């Protein structure tokens, strides 16, 4: 079927086979014990119940079929027993198999087929008894009684040397349609033996008449009048001195389809064969696997060719040692006038004569696969109208190389529907344009050297396109193919399907075994496919793959090989895993959400820190620390000076200045010797920043005296002075702070930013100013003692 892809063709064949043999079987009713029971065989090793419909026991070591072996299998339809050692079958072995339709006993050791108990098999349609050890074909009067549904019979083996007239007498009343007969070196054939077969559809003969070729004439005479289709296998058809024309009986035969397989011919026997065929009712002639010893010198009688019925000629697998001496067939081109179907496969054909191609004006189907043809030898430039009626052409596995030349060769073929050119070395040179016949619907270019530019050289009318196993990496320009229904791109180098758009009729897409790592489900939905294959691609398993899996699970598209052959290639940790089983967490698949959560958390922490800073005077500390650092870096402040200018720097509130002047300064500066005291009102240098003056004075003072009062803890500048003095103490690692409590200060009245003051007052001893004058003398002594340390 040239316009159906191979996969579909195989499926059609299998489906038809199932239908012709009783329909599709439920797998639960099929028991396969082929080559499993061991030797010696024991059927107990194979478990089957009464519901079994198909039982396969082939290729075991079964020697005998006993009565109880198939007891109760009343629903059994097919029984395979070929290739065992069966030499005996009990009389009642098949008594329960009234529904059996198919029985295969080939390749066993049955010595007498007349003893095979077939009477009870009333539904039997197919019986195979070939290649057993019997030496004679004799069914006997009782063997086939009751087989009124038998349609196919295979019988015989290479031990058969005699065919007697009564060999098939028991088959006269049976509705046989298909018969296979095998013999060995045939020594005797009694005429009319095959006449027992009446109105067969097909008869296949595997014969050996080399010693007595005249027997073939008698066999062919009988066989040619009992069947419409005749197939002869494994026979030497070379003439000898006793018999030259082996085919004369074909002229008056009823055969419509004649096939010879694995035969030997020469020019003489080929001439006799062709003359007989052209003078007969034969419409189809097939020659398969020919050992030919000749050069094509055929004396064919062409005077009455207008009467020939031959419409289809098939020649395949020719072995000819005189290949390069073979005649051109121009001289008998008139033989092909009526042909509608011609197949010349694996015949070493390297040139198709122009005269023959012009004579084939009725040819609709041409298959020249597996030859040595090129564009110029199949379509010579002088043959401008070759094969004018051609509808289907197959040129697989030849020497075609140029797609443009091939396209131009089809322009005159107004009826061409299908062109298959697989397994060549076809390519398209850059810049070349193509011109195809407008009738072309199916184009097969599988396994060539085509690259992505092939889409510039395809027929607009194409409906089915096969570009599998080429070097295509990019798909483009598909919108021009408005009728494209199926496209096959298996085994290329394609990275993306994003360009497969704008093809309204596309329903089938095969892009398996490429380099596609991502699939867009939205694109597949838009295309409107009914069948899809993307297996064996190197899929990138990231979060987006989840939507692909969901699409395939819920889609009505027939996804080929899903999910077994859809596996991850990247990342390495998931390599080889089915994409349908890959799972990702929300965090992995929604980084935006994760980022949002992180931002929210950071914002919350920052807000919390701000609130805490505000609550605990953080800005004041930051500002103060900044001022300290800034002042410390100021070169005006001499921080490395070792000779201190003051014994003490006094920090106090302006509201306590009167007490400082009248009491503290009087006592310290009038002392003998006097103390050098620094106060801001007197000793700060004009022009300097206040902060700089504070740091400068603290740095140049041996001690810092804090006059603590309620006024002090409320003063902003006192806060700075305390902070800088404390920081200085920390930097120089010395105890230089003197706390002088002028009046009691409640703990709860000290602001939060004075937390360090609160800690110092709790940990360190401080001097408390007594209101009692008697005790004031001791106070001054203690203060001066601290200053002297």
Short mmCIF file of N, CA, C and O in Angstrom, two decimals, residues 489-535:
data_model
loop_
_atom_site.label_atom_id
_atom_site.label_comp_id
_atom_site.label_asym_id
_atom_site.label_seq_id
_atom_site.Cartn_x
_atom_site.Cartn_y
_atom_site.Cartn_z
N UNK A 489 8.61 12.89 11.10
CA UNK A 489 9.92 13.52 11.23
C UNK A 489 10.82 12.74 12.19
O UNK A 489 11.75 13.28 12.78
N UNK A 490 10.56 11.48 12.34
CA UNK A 490 11.33 10.63 13.26
C UNK A 490 12.82 10.63 12.90
O UNK A 490 13.19 10.61 11.73
N UNK A 491 13.67 10.65 13.95
CA UNK A 491 15.10 10.44 13.74
C UNK A 491 15.83 11.56 13.03
O UNK A 491 16.74 11.30 12.25
N UNK A 492 15.45 12.82 13.30
CA UNK A 492 16.17 13.96 12.74
C UNK A 492 16.96 14.66 13.85
O UNK A 492 17.25 14.06 14.89
N UNK A 493 17.26 15.93 13.64
CA UNK A 493 18.02 16.72 14.63
C UNK A 493 17.19 17.90 15.12
O UNK A 493 17.73 18.95 15.46
N UNK A 494 15.89 17.75 15.17
CA UNK A 494 14.98 18.86 15.47
C UNK A 494 15.05 19.20 16.95
O UNK A 494 14.99 18.32 17.82
N UNK A 495 15.14 20.52 17.24
CA UNK A 495 15.25 21.00 18.61
C UNK A 495 13.92 21.54 19.14
O UNK A 495 13.70 21.55 20.35
N UNK A 496 13.04 21.99 18.26
CA UNK A 496 11.82 22.64 18.72
C UNK A 496 10.69 22.41 17.72
O UNK A 496 10.91 22.29 16.51
N UNK A 497 9.45 22.38 18.27
CA UNK A 497 8.26 22.25 17.44
C UNK A 497 7.50 23.57 17.36
O UNK A 497 6.37 23.59 16.88
N UNK A 498 8.11 24.64 17.81
CA UNK A 498 7.40 25.91 17.90
C UNK A 498 6.96 26.44 16.54
O UNK A 498 6.05 27.28 16.47
N UNK A 499 7.59 25.98 15.46
CA UNK A 499 7.25 26.49 14.13
C UNK A 499 6.17 25.67 13.43
O UNK A 499 5.80 25.99 12.30
N UNK A 500 5.68 24.62 14.08
CA UNK A 500 4.62 23.82 13.45
C UNK A 500 3.28 24.49 13.76
O UNK A 500 2.55 24.09 14.67
N UNK A 501 2.98 25.51 13.03
CA UNK A 501 1.73 26.24 13.18
C UNK A 501 1.20 26.59 11.80
O UNK A 501 1.91 26.52 10.80
N UNK A 502 -0.05 26.97 11.79
CA UNK A 502 -0.64 27.41 10.52
C UNK A 502 -0.93 26.29 9.55
O UNK A 502 -1.00 26.52 8.34
N UNK A 503 -1.06 25.05 10.05
CA UNK A 503 -1.39 23.90 9.18
C UNK A 503 -2.75 23.38 9.64
O UNK A 503 -2.82 22.50 10.50
N UNK A 504 -3.82 23.87 9.10
CA UNK A 504 -5.15 23.57 9.64
C UNK A 504 -5.55 22.11 9.55
O UNK A 504 -6.34 21.64 10.36
N UNK A 505 -5.01 21.37 8.57
CA UNK A 505 -5.44 19.99 8.37
C UNK A 505 -4.58 18.97 9.12
O UNK A 505 -4.89 17.78 9.11
N UNK A 506 -3.51 19.42 9.77
CA UNK A 506 -2.56 18.49 10.39
C UNK A 506 -3.22 17.73 11.55
O UNK A 506 -3.75 18.34 12.48
N UNK A 507 -3.15 16.41 11.49
CA UNK A 507 -3.74 15.57 12.53
C UNK A 507 -2.76 14.55 13.11
O UNK A 507 -2.94 14.07 14.22
N UNK A 508 -1.71 14.20 12.36
CA UNK A 508 -0.75 13.18 12.81
C UNK A 508 0.65 13.77 12.73
O UNK A 508 1.06 14.28 11.69
N UNK A 509 1.36 13.71 13.86
CA UNK A 509 2.72 14.24 13.93
C UNK A 509 3.62 13.23 14.64
O UNK A 509 3.37 12.86 15.79
N UNK A 510 4.68 12.81 13.96
CA UNK A 510 5.70 11.94 14.54
C UNK A 510 7.02 12.72 14.55
O UNK A 510 7.56 13.04 13.49
N UNK A 511 7.51 13.02 15.76
CA UNK A 511 8.79 13.72 15.90
C UNK A 511 9.63 13.03 16.98
O UNK A 511 10.37 13.67 17.71
N UNK A 512 9.51 11.73 17.09
CA UNK A 512 10.27 10.98 18.07
C UNK A 512 11.73 10.85 17.63
O UNK A 512 12.06 11.07 16.47
N UNK A 513 12.60 10.52 18.60
CA UNK A 513 14.03 10.33 18.33
C UNK A 513 14.66 11.56 17.69
O UNK A 513 15.39 11.47 16.70
N UNK A 514 14.36 12.73 18.25
CA UNK A 514 14.99 13.96 17.82
C UNK A 514 15.75 14.56 19.00
O UNK A 514 16.19 13.83 19.89
N UNK A 515 15.90 15.88 19.05
CA UNK A 515 16.61 16.55 20.13
C UNK A 515 15.71 17.57 20.82
O UNK A 515 16.16 18.60 21.31
N UNK A 516 14.44 17.27 20.87
CA UNK A 516 13.46 18.16 21.48
C UNK A 516 13.55 18.01 22.99
O UNK A 516 13.39 16.91 23.53
N UNK A 517 13.80 19.13 23.69
CA UNK A 517 13.92 19.05 25.15
C UNK A 517 12.73 19.69 25.87
O UNK A 517 12.57 19.49 27.07
N UNK A 518 11.92 20.44 25.13
CA UNK A 518 10.77 21.09 25.75
C UNK A 518 9.54 20.90 24.88
O UNK A 518 9.63 20.88 23.65
N UNK A 519 8.38 20.78 25.53
CA UNK A 519 7.10 20.64 24.84
C UNK A 519 6.16 21.72 25.35
O UNK A 519 6.05 21.94 26.56
N UNK A 520 5.50 22.38 24.43
CA UNK A 520 4.53 23.42 24.79
C UNK A 520 3.13 22.87 24.61
O UNK A 520 2.65 22.75 23.48
N UNK A 521 2.43 22.52 25.70
CA UNK A 521 1.07 21.96 25.57
C UNK A 521 0.10 22.91 24.87
O UNK A 521 -0.80 22.47 24.17
N UNK A 522 0.30 24.20 25.05
CA UNK A 522 -0.59 25.16 24.40
C UNK A 522 -0.47 25.06 22.88
O UNK A 522 -1.48 25.16 22.17
N UNK A 523 0.74 24.86 22.39
CA UNK A 523 0.95 24.70 20.96
C UNK A 523 0.25 23.45 20.45
O UNK A 523 -0.41 23.47 19.40
N UNK A 524 0.37 22.34 21.18
CA UNK A 524 -0.26 21.09 20.75
C UNK A 524 -1.78 21.23 20.74
O UNK A 524 -2.46 20.65 19.89
N UNK A 525 -2.32 21.98 21.67
CA UNK A 525 -3.77 22.22 21.69
C UNK A 525 -4.21 23.01 20.47
O UNK A 525 -5.26 22.74 19.88
N UNK A 526 -3.40 23.98 20.09
CA UNK A 526 -3.75 24.83 18.95
C UNK A 526 -3.70 24.02 17.66
O UNK A 526 -4.55 24.21 16.78
N UNK A 527 -2.73 23.12 17.52
CA UNK A 527 -2.58 22.37 16.28
C UNK A 527 -3.78 21.47 16.03
O UNK A 527 -4.24 21.30 14.89
N UNK A 528 -4.34 20.88 17.08
CA UNK A 528 -5.51 20.01 16.91
C UNK A 528 -5.18 18.61 16.44
O UNK A 528 -5.86 18.05 15.58
N UNK A 529 -4.12 18.01 17.00
CA UNK A 529 -3.70 16.68 16.59
C UNK A 529 -4.63 15.59 17.12
O UNK A 529 -5.29 15.76 18.15
N UNK A 530 -4.64 14.46 16.43
CA UNK A 530 -5.32 13.26 16.93
C UNK A 530 -4.32 12.16 17.25
O UNK A 530 -4.65 11.24 17.99
N UNK A 531 -3.10 12.25 16.70
CA UNK A 531 -2.07 11.24 16.96
C UNK A 531 -0.71 11.92 17.03
O UNK A 531 -0.38 12.75 16.18
N UNK A 532 0.06 11.56 18.05
CA UNK A 532 1.32 12.25 18.30
C UNK A 532 2.36 11.27 18.83
O UNK A 532 2.06 10.43 19.67
N UNK A 533 3.59 11.40 18.34
CA UNK A 533 4.71 10.62 18.86
C UNK A 533 5.89 11.55 19.10
O UNK A 533 6.42 12.15 18.16
N UNK A 534 6.29 11.66 20.37
CA UNK A 534 7.46 12.47 20.76
C UNK A 534 8.40 11.66 21.64
O UNK A 534 9.20 12.23 22.39
N UNK A 535 8.33 10.37 21.56
CA UNK A 535 9.14 9.52 22.44
C UNK A 535 10.62 9.61 22.09
O UNK A 535 11.01 10.05 21.01
#
